[in-house]
Tab-separated table of C-alpha atoms and ligand atoms in Angstrom:
chain	number	residue	atom	x	y	z
A	1	MET	CA	81.638	175.615	72.425
A	2	PRO	CA	84.802	177.545	73.436
A	3	PRO	CA	87.995	175.659	72.532
A	4	ALA	CA	90.305	174.215	75.158
A	5	GLN	CA	92.978	176.675	76.211
A	6	ILE	CA	96.445	175.652	75.047
A	7	ILE	CA	99.330	175.906	77.484
A	8	ARG	CA	102.742	176.093	75.777
A	9	GLU	CA	105.777	174.887	77.698
A	10	ASP	CA	108.498	174.679	74.973
A	11	GLY	CA	109.744	171.351	76.309
A	12	ALA	CA	112.089	169.011	74.442
A	13	TYR	CA	110.803	166.379	71.970
A	14	HIS	CA	110.883	162.729	72.951
A	15	SER	CA	109.358	161.566	69.691
A	16	PHE	CA	110.716	159.152	67.163
A	17	CYS	CA	112.772	160.773	64.411
A	18	GLY	CA	110.998	161.869	61.216
A	19	LEU	CA	112.839	159.250	59.168
A	20	THR	CA	110.673	156.471	60.604
A	21	CYS	CA	107.681	157.623	58.526
A	22	VAL	CA	109.386	155.524	55.859
A	23	GLY	CA	108.063	152.482	57.748
A	24	TRP	CA	104.496	152.964	56.612
A	25	LEU	CA	104.925	155.206	53.566
A	26	TYR	CA	107.048	152.803	51.520
A	27	GLN	CA	104.331	150.220	52.013
A	28	LYS	CA	101.562	152.680	51.190
A	29	ILE	CA	103.127	154.073	47.980
A	30	LYS	CA	103.853	150.741	46.376
A	31	ASP	CA	106.060	151.929	43.525
A	32	SER	CA	108.243	154.258	45.587
A	33	PHE	CA	111.763	154.089	46.972
A	34	PHE	CA	112.966	156.062	50.017
A	35	LEU	CA	116.676	156.921	50.039
A	36	ILE	CA	117.853	158.441	53.297
A	37	LEU	CA	120.880	160.729	53.361
A	38	GLY	CA	122.024	159.796	56.821
A	39	THR	CA	124.736	158.502	59.106
A	40	HIS	CA	125.273	155.190	60.897
A	41	THR	CA	122.956	156.499	63.621
A	42	CYS	CA	120.132	156.856	61.111
A	43	ALA	CA	120.855	153.401	59.669
A	44	HIS	CA	120.767	151.841	63.152
A	45	LEU	CA	117.518	153.585	63.968
A	46	LEU	CA	115.823	152.348	60.816
A	47	GLN	CA	117.136	148.814	61.202
A	48	ASN	CA	115.972	148.654	64.809
A	49	ALA	CA	112.691	150.492	64.396
A	50	LEU	CA	111.558	148.889	61.163
A	51	GLY	CA	113.370	145.592	61.545
A	52	VAL	CA	112.922	144.553	57.923
A	53	MET	CA	114.889	141.520	56.787
A	54	ILE	CA	117.177	142.176	53.893
A	55	PHE	CA	115.704	139.331	51.826
A	56	ALA	CA	112.336	141.151	51.976
A	57	ARG	CA	113.967	143.650	49.557
A	58	PRO	CA	112.651	146.698	51.401
A	59	ARG	CA	112.155	149.720	49.179
A	60	PHE	CA	114.219	152.012	51.367
A	61	GLY	CA	117.909	152.428	52.050
A	62	VAL	CA	120.462	154.720	53.652
A	63	ALA	CA	123.149	156.541	51.682
A	64	LEU	CA	125.801	156.782	54.393
A	65	LEU	CA	127.320	160.201	54.965
A	66	GLU	CA	130.492	160.769	56.930
A	67	GLU	CA	129.966	163.422	59.570
A	68	THR	CA	133.585	164.604	59.466
A	69	ASP	CA	133.595	166.176	56.031
A	70	LEU	CA	130.265	165.975	54.427
A	71	SER	CA	130.946	168.284	51.542
A	72	LYS	CA	133.834	166.105	50.264
A	73	GLN	CA	132.372	162.725	51.067
A	74	GLN	CA	128.933	162.989	49.600
A	75	PRO	CA	127.952	159.589	48.290
A	76	GLU	CA	127.769	158.948	44.612
A	77	LEU	CA	124.072	159.508	44.568
A	78	ALA	CA	123.701	159.362	40.819
A	79	THR	CA	125.231	155.863	40.790
A	80	MET	CA	123.064	154.764	43.689
A	81	ILE	CA	119.953	156.041	41.990
A	82	ASN	CA	120.821	154.136	38.833
A	83	GLU	CA	121.213	150.977	40.899
A	84	ILE	CA	117.902	151.571	42.646
A	85	ARG	CA	116.224	152.140	39.299
A	86	ALA	CA	117.642	148.908	37.886
A	87	GLU	CA	116.888	146.772	40.938
A	88	HIS	CA	113.565	148.123	42.238
A	89	LYS	CA	112.082	149.918	39.207
A	90	PRO	CA	110.351	152.601	41.273
A	91	SER	CA	108.178	155.346	39.792
A	92	VAL	CA	109.423	157.907	42.306
A	93	ILE	CA	112.400	158.232	44.668
A	94	PHE	CA	112.153	160.268	47.852
A	95	LEU	CA	115.488	161.669	49.026
A	96	LEU	CA	115.136	162.133	52.778
A	97	SER	CA	117.462	164.573	54.465
A	98	SER	CA	118.628	163.809	58.029
A	99	CYS	CA	120.182	165.826	60.869
A	100	THR	CA	123.744	165.834	59.537
A	101	PRO	CA	123.112	167.748	56.297
A	102	GLU	CA	120.837	170.091	58.268
A	103	VAL	CA	123.467	170.856	60.909
A	104	MET	CA	126.263	171.202	58.388
A	105	LYS	CA	124.059	173.271	56.089
A	106	VAL	CA	124.652	170.995	53.132
A	107	GLU	CA	121.873	171.557	50.692
A	108	PHE	CA	120.610	168.473	48.878
A	109	GLU	CA	117.495	169.965	47.328
A	110	GLY	CA	119.343	171.244	44.265
A	111	LEU	CA	121.072	167.888	43.897
A	112	ALA	CA	117.703	166.087	43.969
A	113	GLN	CA	116.471	168.394	41.221
A	114	LYS	CA	119.543	167.620	39.116
A	115	LEU	CA	119.047	163.870	39.554
A	116	SER	CA	115.352	164.051	38.788
A	117	ARG	CA	114.171	162.807	35.391
A	118	PRO	CA	110.673	163.059	33.876
A	119	GLU	CA	110.454	159.254	33.919
A	120	LEU	CA	111.791	158.998	37.491
A	121	PRO	CA	111.329	162.049	39.741
A	122	VAL	CA	113.709	162.364	42.687
A	123	LEU	CA	111.959	164.401	45.371
A	124	PHE	CA	113.742	166.120	48.212
A	125	VAL	CA	112.087	165.626	51.621
A	126	PRO	CA	113.371	167.316	54.797
A	127	ALA	CA	112.733	164.800	57.590
A	128	SER	CA	115.481	165.222	60.171
A	129	GLY	CA	114.815	164.306	63.773
A	130	LEU	CA	115.807	167.847	64.742
A	131	ASP	CA	112.739	169.349	63.158
A	132	TYR	CA	110.221	166.598	62.518
A	133	THR	CA	108.492	164.009	64.625
A	134	PHE	CA	107.838	160.691	62.901
A	135	SER	CA	104.278	161.594	61.970
A	136	GLN	CA	105.041	165.154	60.811
A	137	ALA	CA	107.496	163.799	58.258
A	138	GLU	CA	104.531	162.337	56.343
A	139	ASP	CA	103.455	165.952	55.896
A	140	SER	CA	106.857	166.640	54.311
A	141	VAL	CA	106.513	163.685	51.924
A	142	LEU	CA	103.031	164.756	50.870
A	143	GLN	CA	104.211	168.316	50.255
A	144	ALA	CA	106.861	166.932	47.900
A	145	LEU	CA	104.049	165.232	45.942
A	146	ILE	CA	101.959	168.388	45.429
A	147	PRO	CA	103.514	169.365	42.060
A	148	PHE	CA	102.620	165.906	40.708
A	149	CYS	CA	98.905	166.153	41.557
A	150	PRO	CA	97.115	167.316	38.385
A	151	LEU	CA	95.166	170.557	38.638
A	152	ALA	CA	91.445	169.832	38.832
A	153	PRO	CA	89.070	172.280	37.097
A	154	ALA	CA	87.172	174.644	39.416
A	155	ASP	CA	83.795	173.037	38.661
A	156	ASP	CA	85.040	169.530	39.496
A	157	LYS	CA	83.810	169.126	43.064
A	158	ARG	CA	85.166	165.965	44.678
A	159	VAL	CA	86.556	164.845	47.982
A	160	VAL	CA	90.234	163.957	48.305
A	161	PHE	CA	91.102	162.083	51.494
A	162	LEU	CA	94.346	163.431	52.932
A	163	GLY	CA	96.660	161.099	54.851
A	164	SER	CA	97.973	157.582	54.493
A	165	ILE	CA	95.648	154.799	55.547
A	166	ASN	CA	96.013	151.155	54.685
A	167	ASP	CA	94.223	149.752	51.654
A	168	THR	CA	91.434	148.061	53.610
A	169	ILE	CA	90.557	151.266	55.442
A	170	ALA	CA	90.839	153.236	52.187
A	171	ASP	CA	88.348	150.811	50.572
A	172	ASP	CA	86.038	151.379	53.530
A	173	PHE	CA	86.237	155.158	53.017
A	174	ALA	CA	85.563	154.839	49.278
A	175	LEU	CA	82.574	152.564	49.984
A	176	GLU	CA	81.163	154.890	52.614
A	177	ALA	CA	81.512	157.878	50.283
A	178	ALA	CA	79.716	155.933	47.530
A	179	GLN	CA	76.877	155.063	49.928
A	180	LEU	CA	76.491	158.742	50.794
A	181	ASP	CA	76.715	159.593	47.083
A	182	LEU	CA	79.809	161.772	47.522
A	183	PRO	CA	82.119	161.981	44.480
A	184	VAL	CA	85.658	160.831	45.326
A	185	GLY	CA	88.697	162.389	43.643
A	186	GLY	CA	91.129	159.999	45.324
A	187	PHE	CA	93.596	159.711	48.164
A	188	LEU	CA	96.783	161.618	48.932
A	189	PRO	CA	99.003	159.627	49.088
A	190	ALA	CA	97.671	157.216	46.482
A	191	SER	CA	98.874	153.621	46.355
A	192	ARG	CA	100.722	154.355	43.110
A	193	PHE	CA	102.557	157.464	41.989
A	194	ALA	CA	100.602	157.669	38.721
A	195	GLU	CA	97.313	157.661	40.643
A	196	LEU	CA	97.829	160.930	42.525
A	197	PRO	CA	94.506	162.778	42.717
A	198	ALA	CA	93.663	165.931	40.798
A	199	ILE	CA	93.308	168.860	43.207
A	200	GLY	CA	91.862	172.270	42.423
A	201	PRO	CA	89.474	174.970	43.640
A	202	GLY	CA	86.544	172.537	43.671
A	203	THR	CA	88.337	169.945	45.802
A	204	ILE	CA	87.176	169.255	49.348
A	205	LEU	CA	90.220	168.030	51.259
A	206	ALA	CA	89.156	165.683	54.036
A	207	PRO	CA	92.123	165.133	56.403
A	208	VAL	CA	92.056	161.687	57.982
A	209	GLN	CA	95.321	162.205	59.888
A	210	PRO	CA	95.733	165.024	62.392
A	211	TYR	CA	99.411	165.666	61.613
A	212	LEU	CA	99.011	167.115	58.123
A	213	ALA	CA	98.262	170.772	58.820
A	214	LYS	CA	101.020	172.121	56.598
A	215	VAL	CA	100.249	170.180	53.433
A	216	ALA	CA	96.534	170.953	53.901
A	217	ASN	CA	97.288	174.670	54.209
A	218	ARG	CA	99.520	174.596	51.148
A	219	LEU	CA	96.862	172.885	49.050
A	220	ALA	CA	94.320	175.463	50.182
A	221	ARG	CA	96.706	178.300	49.360
A	222	GLU	CA	98.208	177.009	46.103
A	223	ARG	CA	95.269	175.107	44.626
A	224	GLY	CA	92.301	176.873	46.216
A	225	ALA	CA	91.076	173.593	47.771
A	226	THR	CA	88.709	173.705	50.759
A	227	VAL	CA	89.923	171.927	53.887
A	228	LEU	CA	87.072	170.172	55.690
A	229	SER	CA	86.701	171.443	59.238
A	230	SER	CA	85.478	168.523	61.318
A	231	LEU	CA	86.576	165.955	63.850
A	232	PHE	CA	89.105	163.404	62.621
A	233	PRO	CA	87.547	160.015	61.859
A	234	PHE	CA	88.576	158.249	65.077
A	235	GLY	CA	85.942	156.500	67.173
A	236	PRO	CA	82.167	156.482	66.685
A	237	ASP	CA	81.827	160.179	67.594
A	238	GLY	CA	84.630	161.395	65.322
A	239	THR	CA	83.604	159.167	62.422
A	240	ARG	CA	79.993	160.324	62.572
A	241	ALA	CA	80.987	164.019	62.659
A	242	PHE	CA	83.493	163.476	59.839
A	243	TRP	CA	80.956	161.957	57.453
A	244	GLU	CA	78.100	164.281	58.387
A	245	ASP	CA	80.315	167.350	57.875
A	246	LEU	CA	81.710	165.977	54.632
A	247	ALA	CA	78.206	165.337	53.311
A	248	MET	CA	77.271	168.874	54.362
A	249	ALA	CA	80.194	170.229	52.320
A	250	PHE	CA	78.414	168.691	49.309
A	251	GLY	CA	75.068	170.196	50.357
A	252	LYS	CA	73.672	166.938	51.804
A	253	GLN	CA	72.269	166.668	55.295
A	254	VAL	CA	72.679	163.183	56.730
A	255	ASP	CA	71.958	161.913	60.215
A	256	LEU	CA	74.291	159.150	61.348
A	257	SER	CA	73.209	159.168	64.993
A	258	GLU	CA	71.882	155.586	64.830
A	259	ARG	CA	75.057	154.414	63.141
A	260	GLU	CA	77.091	156.029	65.903
A	261	ALA	CA	74.926	154.450	68.618
A	262	ARG	CA	75.380	151.010	67.029
A	263	ALA	CA	79.134	151.553	66.876
A	264	TRP	CA	79.282	152.458	70.572
A	265	SER	CA	77.258	149.384	71.492
A	266	ARG	CA	79.636	147.201	69.441
A	267	ILE	CA	82.518	148.312	71.656
A	268	GLU	CA	80.548	148.336	74.914
A	269	ALA	CA	82.865	145.782	76.555
A	270	HIS	CA	85.803	148.120	75.921
A	271	VAL	CA	83.866	151.205	77.022
A	272	GLU	CA	82.919	149.483	80.277
A	273	LEU	CA	86.599	149.037	81.055
A	274	LEU	CA	87.502	152.573	79.987
A	275	ARG	CA	84.708	154.354	81.849
A	276	GLY	CA	86.024	156.487	84.714
A	277	LYS	CA	89.699	155.820	83.908
A	278	LYS	CA	92.136	158.704	84.211
A	279	VAL	CA	94.231	159.125	81.046
A	280	PHE	CA	97.393	161.178	80.564
A	281	PHE	CA	98.889	161.925	77.108
A	282	THR	CA	102.550	162.995	77.325
A	283	ALA	CA	102.873	164.069	73.605
A	284	ASP	CA	104.393	162.178	70.712
A	285	ASN	CA	102.443	161.317	67.585
A	286	LEU	CA	100.284	164.439	67.055
A	287	MET	CA	97.216	162.200	67.239
A	288	GLU	CA	96.659	163.081	70.878
A	289	LEU	CA	93.757	165.518	70.450
A	290	PRO	CA	91.390	163.165	68.575
A	291	LEU	CA	92.421	160.161	70.686
A	292	ALA	CA	91.727	162.100	73.887
A	293	ARG	CA	88.398	163.310	72.523
A	294	PHE	CA	87.370	159.718	71.716
A	295	LEU	CA	88.373	158.515	75.189
A	296	ARG	CA	86.521	161.392	76.801
A	297	HIS	CA	83.349	160.416	74.951
A	298	ALA	CA	83.961	156.846	76.080
A	299	GLY	CA	83.776	158.050	79.696
A	300	CYS	CA	87.450	158.587	80.539
A	301	GLU	CA	88.770	161.544	82.453
A	302	ILE	CA	91.574	163.182	80.455
A	303	VAL	CA	93.895	164.574	83.103
A	304	GLU	CA	96.260	166.001	80.497
A	305	CYS	CA	96.359	166.013	76.717
A	306	SER	CA	99.761	167.133	75.487
A	307	SER	CA	100.864	167.268	71.890
A	308	THR	CA	104.046	168.270	70.108
A	309	TYR	CA	102.316	170.654	67.717
A	310	ILE	CA	98.836	172.139	67.796
A	311	ASN	CA	97.381	174.196	64.970
A	312	LYS	CA	94.413	176.192	66.252
A	313	ARG	CA	92.671	176.189	62.881
A	314	PHE	CA	93.414	172.657	61.664
A	315	HIS	CA	92.673	171.196	65.109
A	316	GLY	CA	89.918	173.694	65.917
A	317	ARG	CA	87.042	171.203	66.157
A	318	GLU	CA	89.059	168.789	68.286
A	319	LEU	CA	90.056	171.630	70.622
A	320	ALA	CA	86.406	172.611	70.961
A	321	ALA	CA	85.510	169.013	71.844
A	322	LEU	CA	88.202	169.042	74.553
A	323	GLU	CA	86.876	172.130	76.273
A	324	GLY	CA	87.746	171.943	79.992
A	325	VAL	CA	90.681	169.546	79.425
A	326	ARG	CA	94.236	170.603	80.219
A	327	VAL	CA	95.841	170.830	76.748
A	328	VAL	CA	99.597	171.453	76.523
A	329	GLU	CA	101.746	172.060	73.456
A	330	GLN	CA	105.405	170.944	73.570
A	331	PRO	CA	105.174	169.892	77.215
A	332	ASN	CA	108.002	169.799	79.718
A	333	PHE	CA	108.526	166.108	80.470
A	334	ASP	CA	110.023	166.682	83.931
A	335	ARG	CA	106.899	168.547	84.961
A	336	GLN	CA	104.809	165.750	83.440
A	337	LEU	CA	106.638	163.124	85.506
A	338	ARG	CA	105.829	165.033	88.663
A	339	ASP	CA	102.185	165.347	87.629
A	340	ILE	CA	101.951	161.658	86.760
A	341	ALA	CA	103.257	160.790	90.219
A	342	GLU	CA	100.757	163.114	91.829
A	343	LEU	CA	97.682	162.542	89.671
A	344	GLN	CA	98.179	158.766	89.342
A	345	PRO	CA	96.506	158.250	85.965
A	346	ASP	CA	95.224	154.759	85.127
A	347	ILE	CA	97.007	154.850	81.789
A	348	VAL	CA	99.691	157.066	80.256
A	349	ILE	CA	100.033	157.336	76.467
A	350	SER	CA	103.696	158.063	75.934
A	351	ALA	CA	106.585	158.113	73.430
A	352	LEU	CA	108.788	155.070	72.833
A	353	ALA	CA	111.727	156.499	74.786
A	354	THR	CA	109.646	157.128	77.873
A	355	THR	CA	107.111	154.288	77.888
A	356	ASN	CA	109.329	151.476	79.137
A	357	PRO	CA	110.845	153.525	81.982
A	358	LEU	CA	107.310	154.454	83.025
A	359	ILE	CA	106.243	150.800	82.945
A	360	GLY	CA	109.321	150.011	85.029
A	361	GLN	CA	107.946	152.399	87.628
A	362	GLY	CA	104.639	150.527	87.753
A	363	VAL	CA	102.713	152.927	85.532
A	364	VAL	CA	100.331	151.464	82.948
A	365	ALA	CA	101.820	153.070	79.862
A	366	LYS	CA	101.036	152.661	76.186
A	367	TRP	CA	103.522	153.240	73.391
A	368	SER	CA	101.898	155.995	71.295
A	369	THR	CA	103.886	155.279	68.119
A	370	GLU	CA	101.722	152.208	67.592
A	371	PHE	CA	98.661	154.338	66.789
A	372	ALA	CA	100.332	155.599	63.611
A	373	PHE	CA	100.715	152.047	62.294
A	374	MET	CA	97.281	150.657	63.132
A	375	PRO	CA	94.028	150.656	61.102
A	376	ILE	CA	92.016	152.752	63.568
A	377	HIS	CA	90.187	155.084	61.170
A	378	GLY	CA	86.527	155.287	60.263
A	379	TRP	CA	83.740	152.833	61.078
A	380	ALA	CA	85.995	149.869	60.265
A	381	GLY	CA	88.717	150.925	62.733
A	382	ILE	CA	86.601	151.523	65.835
A	383	GLY	CA	87.080	148.107	67.454
A	384	THR	CA	90.844	148.186	66.869
A	385	LEU	CA	91.086	151.692	68.318
A	386	ALA	CA	89.186	150.900	71.514
A	387	GLY	CA	91.086	147.622	71.910
A	388	MET	CA	94.449	149.376	71.827
A	389	PHE	CA	93.676	151.156	75.086
A	390	THR	CA	91.937	148.285	76.862
A	391	LYS	CA	94.625	145.778	75.868
A	392	SER	CA	97.174	147.708	77.926
A	393	LEU	CA	94.823	147.897	80.924
A	394	ARG	CA	93.989	144.164	80.718
A	395	ARG	CA	97.604	143.164	80.244
A	396	HIS	CA	98.631	145.140	83.294
A	397	SER	CA	95.951	143.577	85.482
A	398	GLN	CA	97.024	140.105	84.310
A	399	LEU	CA	100.656	140.868	85.138
A	400	ASP	CA	99.555	141.912	88.612
A	401	ALA	CA	97.638	138.677	89.031
A	402	LEU	CA	100.693	136.637	88.011
A	403	ALA	CA	102.917	138.592	90.359
A	404	ASP	CA	100.661	138.160	93.385
A	405	PRO	CA	101.516	134.526	94.251
A	406	VAL	CA	105.223	135.435	94.273
A	407	TRP	CA	104.601	138.215	96.731
A	408	THR	CA	102.293	136.170	98.933
A	409	ALA	CA	104.640	133.168	98.847
A	410	GLY	CA	106.972	134.840	101.246
A	411	LEU	CA	108.204	138.162	100.018
A	412	MET	CA	105.231	140.028	101.325
A	413	PRO	CA	103.144	139.389	104.468
A	414	SER	CA	99.840	137.834	103.416
A	415	THR	CA	97.961	140.242	105.649
A	416	ILE	CA	98.898	143.221	103.450
A	417	PRO	CA	96.031	143.822	101.049
A	418	LEU	CA	96.919	143.620	97.395
A	419	GLN	CA	96.981	146.992	95.748
A	420	VAL	CA	96.915	148.211	92.214
A	421	ARG	CA	100.433	149.357	91.460
A	422	ARG	CA	100.740	153.089	91.263
A	423	PRO	CA	103.451	155.427	89.985
A	424	THR	CA	106.385	155.844	92.300
A	425	ILE	CA	108.192	158.491	90.309
A	426	THR	CA	109.650	161.343	92.240
A	427	GLY	CA	110.455	164.700	90.770
B	1	SF4	FE1	119.429	160.403	61.960
B	1	SF4	FE2	118.893	162.719	63.196
B	1	SF4	FE3	117.031	160.850	63.012
B	1	SF4	FE4	119.115	160.487	64.633
B	1	SF4	S1	117.505	162.043	64.847
B	1	SF4	S2	118.238	158.975	63.240
B	1	SF4	S3	120.767	161.461	63.435
B	1	SF4	S4	117.953	161.983	61.314
């Protein structure tokens, strides 16, 4: 099938800053600490976005930099790291660089190397909001971990699942692999620093997150690993293709068509609501291609699927599955607003900064950041995934129902038929 054509508009990002990947990664890598080299702006963002109470002893913190003279006012990082070591006893510290060092060209990578000890590595991670969306920054973190993955011998053929998923979903993947008799080398990232998987020329890398093109390419280049080319394991269609292709990479032909059919029937109530709905993705989390493909198979019409970054090779199978759909890389949001007003989608999947204004205009809009935090992968995640879309549609229809009596009680002539609210945005 020919892939969907990609239109590139070079629009501005509206995504969450890369630093917010800390929100799920510090929970995933349980013996880690994330130290952010940032300003008050970064600290505010993390406090607001992650909202962790101080008594929860979160394993992340901000080393405050003064923007006026960064080179003279660098924090005493060595002292801070000693304090972190004493208080949290991490096995690894990630030093996340923010916009300010980037703009002022202050280089912290060498400093991280100096602070690093064999018993406690300090790993430099570029994650500024200038260059990275919140999901892409996970790619940066995983790249920093590459040197700590042992080299697997060439004849050791195992699958390594690439991308952070919560422990329950990871157990589901390990169980599924065991049922298909596929040898598992581990997960990157692993739950503990000492459990990083061995990766070598025999490794089959199976990406479970669509925003990890760079780390996958590096592992292919530097370790000779093979990157599985398949759909990402979202929805019954994606999950079936993922496991069938993975089995094929180990020389096993499996037919999961019945399993897929059962999975679709399990979410039939959701599919009924989704069928025929027009969906518009404005670009944010880099998960847009597989999410749009799932919705299309569920009977939706994808009026636009935009994403911040598209890699023709890494996303090749998803692009093929979206043939005929308008796919845009780095879209222009002003143009999108005009199209939303004209095309009147039933639901818009949008970034945090733009979702609430859209809702204020009467558009059914879903905050796309949420998809990065939810267990929506594999067979176990199918119900959650479908429910995330239908919840927004149901909630909106309930809000309309609540609003109707107010209108009919006097603000609106009772003879005017009730209408589904539609976008009223003007360009
Ligand atoms: Fe900090 Fe830059 Fe992110 Fe803002 S965009 S929170 S300044 S790293």
